[in-house]
């Protein structure tokens, strides 16, 4: 697995999976290989076999949740992640995954609260801050969303997606003066843009 020889690893893990009562991790590793190779059905099967053997596994729950998110089974992903976040409230990966599941179900405010927590735990993560700004805009918390995106631009002036989101927000609100001002600010930061 470490040197990415997936077929050789798959053969060895498949043989070991016959003894899954003794080696439940074989199903977890098979699921990760399957996911890497785009074999979603097989990955899902192995992930749930692993969770059946090790129901409290944080890694297994997160892997199964990723797979469920990919299948647009957002409620299932949420149910997998809630116990993980309850047990590990600082697990940024689980918080991000849960935020994705909630956002996909239209629960933008709850997703924004989780992303705000991730941003506090990872203050240097520009991507998290930008995602927080975007979700706040979706939740119609325009001032907070724009401020979060402006905070991103203060740290990383070249993050064009933040500028685009700010301009689109003003256009959506039909505030043309603010949209023009945001475009001017973008051009000041990016004169070659």
PDB file of C-alpha atoms in Angstrom:
ATOM      1  CA  UNK A   1       0.000   0.000   0.000  1.00  0.00           C
ATOM      2  CA  UNK A   2       2.690   2.503   0.962  1.00  0.00           C
ATOM      3  CA  UNK A   3       4.451   2.213  -2.389  1.00  0.00           C
ATOM      4  CA  UNK A   4       1.086   2.217  -4.213  1.00  0.00           C
ATOM      5  CA  UNK A   5       1.308  -1.281  -5.636  1.00  0.00           C
ATOM      6  CA  UNK A   6      -2.418  -1.671  -5.244  1.00  0.00           C
ATOM      7  CA  UNK A   7      -2.954  -4.916  -7.154  1.00  0.00           C
ATOM      8  CA  UNK A   8      -0.304  -6.772  -5.155  1.00  0.00           C
ATOM      9  CA  UNK A   9      -1.652  -5.297  -1.934  1.00  0.00           C
ATOM     10  CA  UNK A  10      -5.224  -6.187  -2.940  1.00  0.00           C
ATOM     11  CA  UNK A  11      -4.289  -9.861  -3.520  1.00  0.00           C
ATOM     12  CA  UNK A  12      -2.544 -10.148  -0.165  1.00  0.00           C
ATOM     13  CA  UNK A  13      -5.311  -8.309   1.679  1.00  0.00           C
ATOM     14  CA  UNK A  14      -8.023 -10.335  -0.017  1.00  0.00           C
ATOM     15  CA  UNK A  15      -6.388 -13.553   1.198  1.00  0.00           C
ATOM     16  CA  UNK A  16      -6.050 -12.126   4.697  1.00  0.00           C
ATOM     17  CA  UNK A  17      -9.683 -10.963   4.632  1.00  0.00           C
ATOM     18  CA  UNK A  18     -10.741 -14.616   4.808  1.00  0.00           C
ATOM     19  CA  UNK A  19      -9.577 -14.353   8.416  1.00  0.00           C
ATOM     20  CA  UNK A  20     -11.269 -11.025   9.003  1.00  0.00           C
ATOM     21  CA  UNK A  21     -12.297 -11.990  12.529  1.00  0.00           C
ATOM     22  CA  UNK A  22      -8.601 -11.905  13.382  1.00  0.00           C
ATOM     23  CA  UNK A  23      -7.609  -9.128  10.950  1.00  0.00           C
ATOM     24  CA  UNK A  24     -10.533  -6.734  10.514  1.00  0.00           C
ATOM     25  CA  UNK A  25      -8.245  -4.029   9.140  1.00  0.00           C
ATOM     26  CA  UNK A  26      -7.968  -6.003   5.908  1.00  0.00           C
ATOM     27  CA  UNK A  27     -11.433  -4.751   4.939  1.00  0.00           C
ATOM     28  CA  UNK A  28     -10.480  -1.181   5.772  1.00  0.00           C
ATOM     29  CA  UNK A  29      -7.386  -1.355   3.582  1.00  0.00           C
ATOM     30  CA  UNK A  30      -9.300  -3.071   0.790  1.00  0.00           C
ATOM     31  CA  UNK A  31     -11.859  -0.262   0.962  1.00  0.00           C
ATOM     32  CA  UNK A  32      -9.126   2.381   0.663  1.00  0.00           C
ATOM     33  CA  UNK A  33      -7.626   0.601  -2.351  1.00  0.00           C
ATOM     34  CA  UNK A  34     -11.057   0.279  -3.941  1.00  0.00           C
ATOM     35  CA  UNK A  35     -11.752   3.953  -3.344  1.00  0.00           C
ATOM     36  CA  UNK A  36      -8.389   4.913  -4.835  1.00  0.00           C
ATOM     37  CA  UNK A  37      -9.198   2.860  -7.916  1.00  0.00           C
ATOM     38  CA  UNK A  38     -12.762   4.150  -8.250  1.00  0.00           C
ATOM     39  CA  UNK A  39     -14.446   0.875  -7.283  1.00  0.00           C
ATOM     40  CA  UNK A  40     -17.090   2.532  -5.148  1.00  0.00           C
ATOM     41  CA  UNK A  41     -19.388  -0.453  -4.657  1.00  0.00           C
ATOM     42  CA  UNK A  42     -16.574  -2.682  -3.504  1.00  0.00           C
ATOM     43  CA  UNK A  43     -15.163   0.103  -1.327  1.00  0.00           C
ATOM     44  CA  UNK A  44     -18.556   0.560   0.311  1.00  0.00           C
ATOM     45  CA  UNK A  45     -18.913  -3.163   0.938  1.00  0.00           C
ATOM     46  CA  UNK A  46     -15.467  -3.438   2.511  1.00  0.00           C
ATOM     47  CA  UNK A  47     -15.922  -0.282   4.588  1.00  0.00           C
ATOM     48  CA  UNK A  48     -19.145  -1.614   6.089  1.00  0.00           C
ATOM     49  CA  UNK A  49     -17.616  -5.060   6.673  1.00  0.00           C
ATOM     50  CA  UNK A  50     -14.871  -3.294   8.596  1.00  0.00           C
ATOM     51  CA  UNK A  51     -17.381  -1.222  10.580  1.00  0.00           C
ATOM     52  CA  UNK A  52     -19.310  -4.416  11.327  1.00  0.00           C
ATOM     53  CA  UNK A  53     -16.173  -5.834  12.953  1.00  0.00           C
ATOM     54  CA  UNK A  54     -14.993  -2.583  14.551  1.00  0.00           C
ATOM     55  CA  UNK A  55     -18.143  -0.485  15.007  1.00  0.00           C
ATOM     56  CA  UNK A  56     -16.442   2.266  17.013  1.00  0.00           C
ATOM     57  CA  UNK A  57     -13.706   2.925  14.474  1.00  0.00           C
ATOM     58  CA  UNK A  58     -13.286   6.623  13.764  1.00  0.00           C
ATOM     59  CA  UNK A  59     -11.272   5.947  10.600  1.00  0.00           C
ATOM     60  CA  UNK A  60     -13.873   3.458   9.385  1.00  0.00           C
ATOM     61  CA  UNK A  61     -16.749   5.851  10.012  1.00  0.00           C
ATOM     62  CA  UNK A  62     -14.970   8.664   8.181  1.00  0.00           C
ATOM     63  CA  UNK A  63     -14.156   6.398   5.229  1.00  0.00           C
ATOM     64  CA  UNK A  64     -17.752   5.166   5.002  1.00  0.00           C
ATOM     65  CA  UNK A  65     -18.997   8.766   5.306  1.00  0.00           C
ATOM     66  CA  UNK A  66     -16.757   9.855   2.419  1.00  0.00           C
ATOM     67  CA  UNK A  67     -18.188   7.065   0.326  1.00  0.00           C
ATOM     68  CA  UNK A  68     -21.758   7.976   1.294  1.00  0.00           C
ATOM     69  CA  UNK A  69     -21.103  11.633   0.433  1.00  0.00           C
ATOM     70  CA  UNK A  70     -19.852  10.523  -2.961  1.00  0.00           C
ATOM     71  CA  UNK A  71     -23.115   8.620  -3.453  1.00  0.00           C
ATOM     72  CA  UNK A  72     -25.145  11.662  -2.320  1.00  0.00           C
ATOM     73  CA  UNK A  73     -26.431   9.740   0.703  1.00  0.00           C
ATOM     74  CA  UNK A  74     -26.012  12.791   2.911  1.00  0.00           C
ATOM     75  CA  UNK A  75     -28.205  11.588   5.772  1.00  0.00           C
ATOM     76  CA  UNK A  76     -26.223   8.350   6.024  1.00  0.00           C
ATOM     77  CA  UNK A  77     -22.971  10.314   6.055  1.00  0.00           C
ATOM     78  CA  UNK A  78     -24.349  12.573   8.783  1.00  0.00           C
ATOM     79  CA  UNK A  79     -25.379   9.563  10.896  1.00  0.00           C
ATOM     80  CA  UNK A  80     -21.906   8.062  10.539  1.00  0.00           C
ATOM     81  CA  UNK A  81     -20.185  11.302  11.509  1.00  0.00           C
ATOM     82  CA  UNK A  82     -22.288  12.527  14.449  1.00  0.00           C
ATOM     83  CA  UNK A  83     -20.807   9.989  16.912  1.00  0.00           C
ATOM     84  CA  UNK A  84     -17.295  10.740  15.646  1.00  0.00           C
ATOM     85  CA  UNK A  85     -17.703  14.487  16.168  1.00  0.00           C
ATOM     86  CA  UNK A  86     -19.285  13.893  19.577  1.00  0.00           C
ATOM     87  CA  UNK A  87     -16.323  11.742  20.648  1.00  0.00           C
ATOM     88  CA  UNK A  88     -13.682  13.870  18.926  1.00  0.00           C
ATOM     89  CA  UNK A  89     -14.896  17.473  18.704  1.00  0.00           C
ATOM     90  CA  UNK A  90     -11.517  18.655  17.373  1.00  0.00           C
ATOM     91  CA  UNK A  91     -11.300  16.175  14.478  1.00  0.00           C
ATOM     92  CA  UNK A  92     -11.143  18.641  11.603  1.00  0.00           C
ATOM     93  CA  UNK A  93     -11.592  15.991   8.931  1.00  0.00           C
ATOM     94  CA  UNK A  94     -14.788  14.725  10.557  1.00  0.00           C
ATOM     95  CA  UNK A  95     -16.022  18.298  11.071  1.00  0.00           C
ATOM     96  CA  UNK A  96     -15.403  19.111   7.398  1.00  0.00           C
ATOM     97  CA  UNK A  97     -17.163  15.952   6.243  1.00  0.00           C
ATOM     98  CA  UNK A  98     -20.127  16.610   8.524  1.00  0.00           C
ATOM     99  CA  UNK A  99     -20.297  20.207   7.291  1.00  0.00           C
ATOM    100  CA  UNK A 100     -20.461  18.881   3.726  1.00  0.00           C
ATOM    101  CA  UNK A 101     -23.268  16.478   4.624  1.00  0.00           C
ATOM    102  CA  UNK A 102     -25.243  19.207   6.378  1.00  0.00           C
ATOM    103  CA  UNK A 103     -24.696  21.744   3.624  1.00  0.00           C
ATOM    104  CA  UNK A 104     -25.913  19.261   1.020  1.00  0.00           C
ATOM    105  CA  UNK A 105     -29.086  18.838   3.065  1.00  0.00           C
ATOM    106  CA  UNK A 106     -29.653  22.600   3.119  1.00  0.00           C
ATOM    107  CA  UNK A 107     -28.562  23.060   6.713  1.00  0.00           C
ATOM    108  CA  UNK A 108     -26.208  25.929   5.896  1.00  0.00           C
ATOM    109  CA  UNK A 109     -26.204  27.557   9.336  1.00  0.00           C
ATOM    110  CA  UNK A 110     -25.194  24.304  11.045  1.00  0.00           C
ATOM    111  CA  UNK A 111     -22.554  23.639   8.398  1.00  0.00           C
ATOM    112  CA  UNK A 112     -21.214  27.186   8.821  1.00  0.00           C
ATOM    113  CA  UNK A 113     -20.921  26.674  12.586  1.00  0.00           C
ATOM    114  CA  UNK A 114     -18.837  23.535  12.007  1.00  0.00           C
ATOM    115  CA  UNK A 115     -16.627  25.297   9.470  1.00  0.00           C
ATOM    116  CA  UNK A 116     -16.125  28.194  11.880  1.00  0.00           C
ATOM    117  CA  UNK A 117     -14.870  25.652  14.395  1.00  0.00           C
ATOM    118  CA  UNK A 118     -12.506  24.152  11.800  1.00  0.00           C
ATOM    119  CA  UNK A 119     -11.249  27.652  10.931  1.00  0.00           C
ATOM    120  CA  UNK A 120     -10.559  28.279  14.623  1.00  0.00           C
ATOM    121  CA  UNK A 121      -8.705  24.962  14.911  1.00  0.00           C
ATOM    122  CA  UNK A 122      -6.758  25.591  11.683  1.00  0.00           C
ATOM    123  CA  UNK A 123      -6.329  29.375  11.477  1.00  0.00           C
ATOM    124  CA  UNK A 124      -3.818  29.074   8.620  1.00  0.00           C
ATOM    125  CA  UNK A 125      -6.203  27.129   6.380  1.00  0.00           C
ATOM    126  CA  UNK A 126      -7.165  29.531   3.625  1.00  0.00           C
ATOM    127  CA  UNK A 127      -9.388  26.919   1.976  1.00  0.00           C
ATOM    128  CA  UNK A 128     -11.432  26.447   5.150  1.00  0.00           C
ATOM    129  CA  UNK A 129     -11.866  30.195   5.619  1.00  0.00           C
ATOM    130  CA  UNK A 130     -12.931  30.613   1.994  1.00  0.00           C
ATOM    131  CA  UNK A 131     -15.375  27.720   2.286  1.00  0.00           C
ATOM    132  CA  UNK A 132     -16.769  29.280   5.455  1.00  0.00           C
ATOM    133  CA  UNK A 133     -17.277  32.578   3.627  1.00  0.00           C
ATOM    134  CA  UNK A 134     -19.028  30.820   0.758  1.00  0.00           C
ATOM    135  CA  UNK A 135     -21.369  28.880   3.002  1.00  0.00           C
ATOM    136  CA  UNK A 136     -22.201  31.996   5.011  1.00  0.00           C
ATOM    137  CA  UNK A 137     -23.174  33.696   1.759  1.00  0.00           C
ATOM    138  CA  UNK A 138     -25.370  30.705   0.889  1.00  0.00           C
ATOM    139  CA  UNK A 139     -26.959  30.928   4.330  1.00  0.00           C
ATOM    140  CA  UNK A 140     -27.709  34.576   3.532  1.00  0.00           C
ATOM    141  CA  UNK A 141     -25.381  35.820   6.256  1.00  0.00           C
ATOM    142  CA  UNK A 142     -23.973  38.258   3.715  1.00  0.00           C
ATOM    143  CA  UNK A 143     -21.999  40.533   6.022  1.00  0.00           C
ATOM    144  CA  UNK A 144     -20.335  37.636   7.818  1.00  0.00           C
ATOM    145  CA  UNK A 145     -19.634  35.838   4.556  1.00  0.00           C
ATOM    146  CA  UNK A 146     -18.099  38.866   2.880  1.00  0.00           C
ATOM    147  CA  UNK A 147     -16.027  39.554   5.992  1.00  0.00           C
ATOM    148  CA  UNK A 148     -14.728  35.975   6.061  1.00  0.00           C
ATOM    149  CA  UNK A 149     -13.753  36.280   2.394  1.00  0.00           C
ATOM    150  CA  UNK A 150     -12.114  39.663   2.997  1.00  0.00           C
ATOM    151  CA  UNK A 151     -10.130  38.063   5.830  1.00  0.00           C
ATOM    152  CA  UNK A 152      -8.898  35.471   3.319  1.00  0.00           C
ATOM    153  CA  UNK A 153      -7.874  38.239   0.927  1.00  0.00           C
ATOM    154  CA  UNK A 154      -6.030  40.067   3.701  1.00  0.00           C
ATOM    155  CA  UNK A 155      -3.887  36.967   4.244  1.00  0.00           C
ATOM    156  CA  UNK A 156      -3.692  35.802   0.631  1.00  0.00           C
ATOM    157  CA  UNK A 157      -4.484  38.647  -1.797  1.00  0.00           C
ATOM    158  CA  UNK A 158      -4.172  36.374  -4.823  1.00  0.00           C
ATOM    159  CA  UNK A 159      -7.044  34.078  -3.819  1.00  0.00           C
ATOM    160  CA  UNK A 160      -9.260  35.007  -6.759  1.00  0.00           C
ATOM    161  CA  UNK A 161     -12.148  32.752  -5.774  1.00  0.00           C
ATOM    162  CA  UNK A 162     -12.776  34.964  -2.723  1.00  0.00           C
ATOM    163  CA  UNK A 163     -13.004  38.029  -4.958  1.00  0.00           C
ATOM    164  CA  UNK A 164     -15.344  36.234  -7.333  1.00  0.00           C
ATOM    165  CA  UNK A 165     -17.632  35.153  -4.498  1.00  0.00           C
ATOM    166  CA  UNK A 166     -17.778  38.685  -3.107  1.00  0.00           C
ATOM    167  CA  UNK A 167     -18.630  40.157  -6.509  1.00  0.00           C
ATOM    168  CA  UNK A 168     -21.252  37.480  -7.229  1.00  0.00           C
ATOM    169  CA  UNK A 169     -22.814  38.094  -3.830  1.00  0.00           C
ATOM    170  CA  UNK A 170     -23.224  41.802  -4.577  1.00  0.00           C
ATOM    171  CA  UNK A 171     -24.612  41.032  -8.024  1.00  0.00           C
ATOM    172  CA  UNK A 172     -27.089  38.559  -6.507  1.00  0.00           C
ATOM    173  CA  UNK A 173     -28.240  41.295  -4.151  1.00  0.00           C
ATOM    174  CA  UNK A 174     -28.392  43.694  -7.128  1.00  0.00           C
ATOM    175  CA  UNK A 175     -25.969  46.043  -5.375  1.00  0.00           C
ATOM    176  CA  UNK A 176     -24.133  47.153  -8.489  1.00  0.00           C
ATOM    177  CA  UNK A 177     -22.141  49.896  -6.757  1.00  0.00           C
ATOM    178  CA  UNK A 178     -20.721  47.379  -4.256  1.00  0.00           C
ATOM    179  CA  UNK A 179     -20.015  44.871  -7.059  1.00  0.00           C
ATOM    180  CA  UNK A 180     -18.114  47.517  -9.024  1.00  0.00           C
ATOM    181  CA  UNK A 181     -16.182  48.525  -5.905  1.00  0.00           C
ATOM    182  CA  UNK A 182     -15.302  44.852  -5.240  1.00  0.00           C
ATOM    183  CA  UNK A 183     -14.102  44.531  -8.855  1.00  0.00           C
ATOM    184  CA  UNK A 184     -11.930  47.627  -8.424  1.00  0.00           C
ATOM    185  CA  UNK A 185     -10.425  46.215  -5.233  1.00  0.00           C
ATOM    186  CA  UNK A 186      -9.673  42.996  -7.091  1.00  0.00           C
ATOM    187  CA  UNK A 187      -7.928  44.914  -9.890  1.00  0.00           C
ATOM    188  CA  UNK A 188      -5.887  46.890  -7.337  1.00  0.00           C
ATOM    189  CA  UNK A 189      -4.649  43.633  -5.783  1.00  0.00           C
ATOM    190  CA  UNK A 190      -4.209  41.953  -9.167  1.00  0.00           C
ATOM    191  CA  UNK A 191      -3.262  44.608 -11.721  1.00  0.00           C
ATOM    192  CA  UNK A 192      -2.485  41.908 -14.313  1.00  0.00           C
ATOM    193  CA  UNK A 193      -5.822  40.122 -13.698  1.00  0.00           C
TER     194      UNK A 193
END
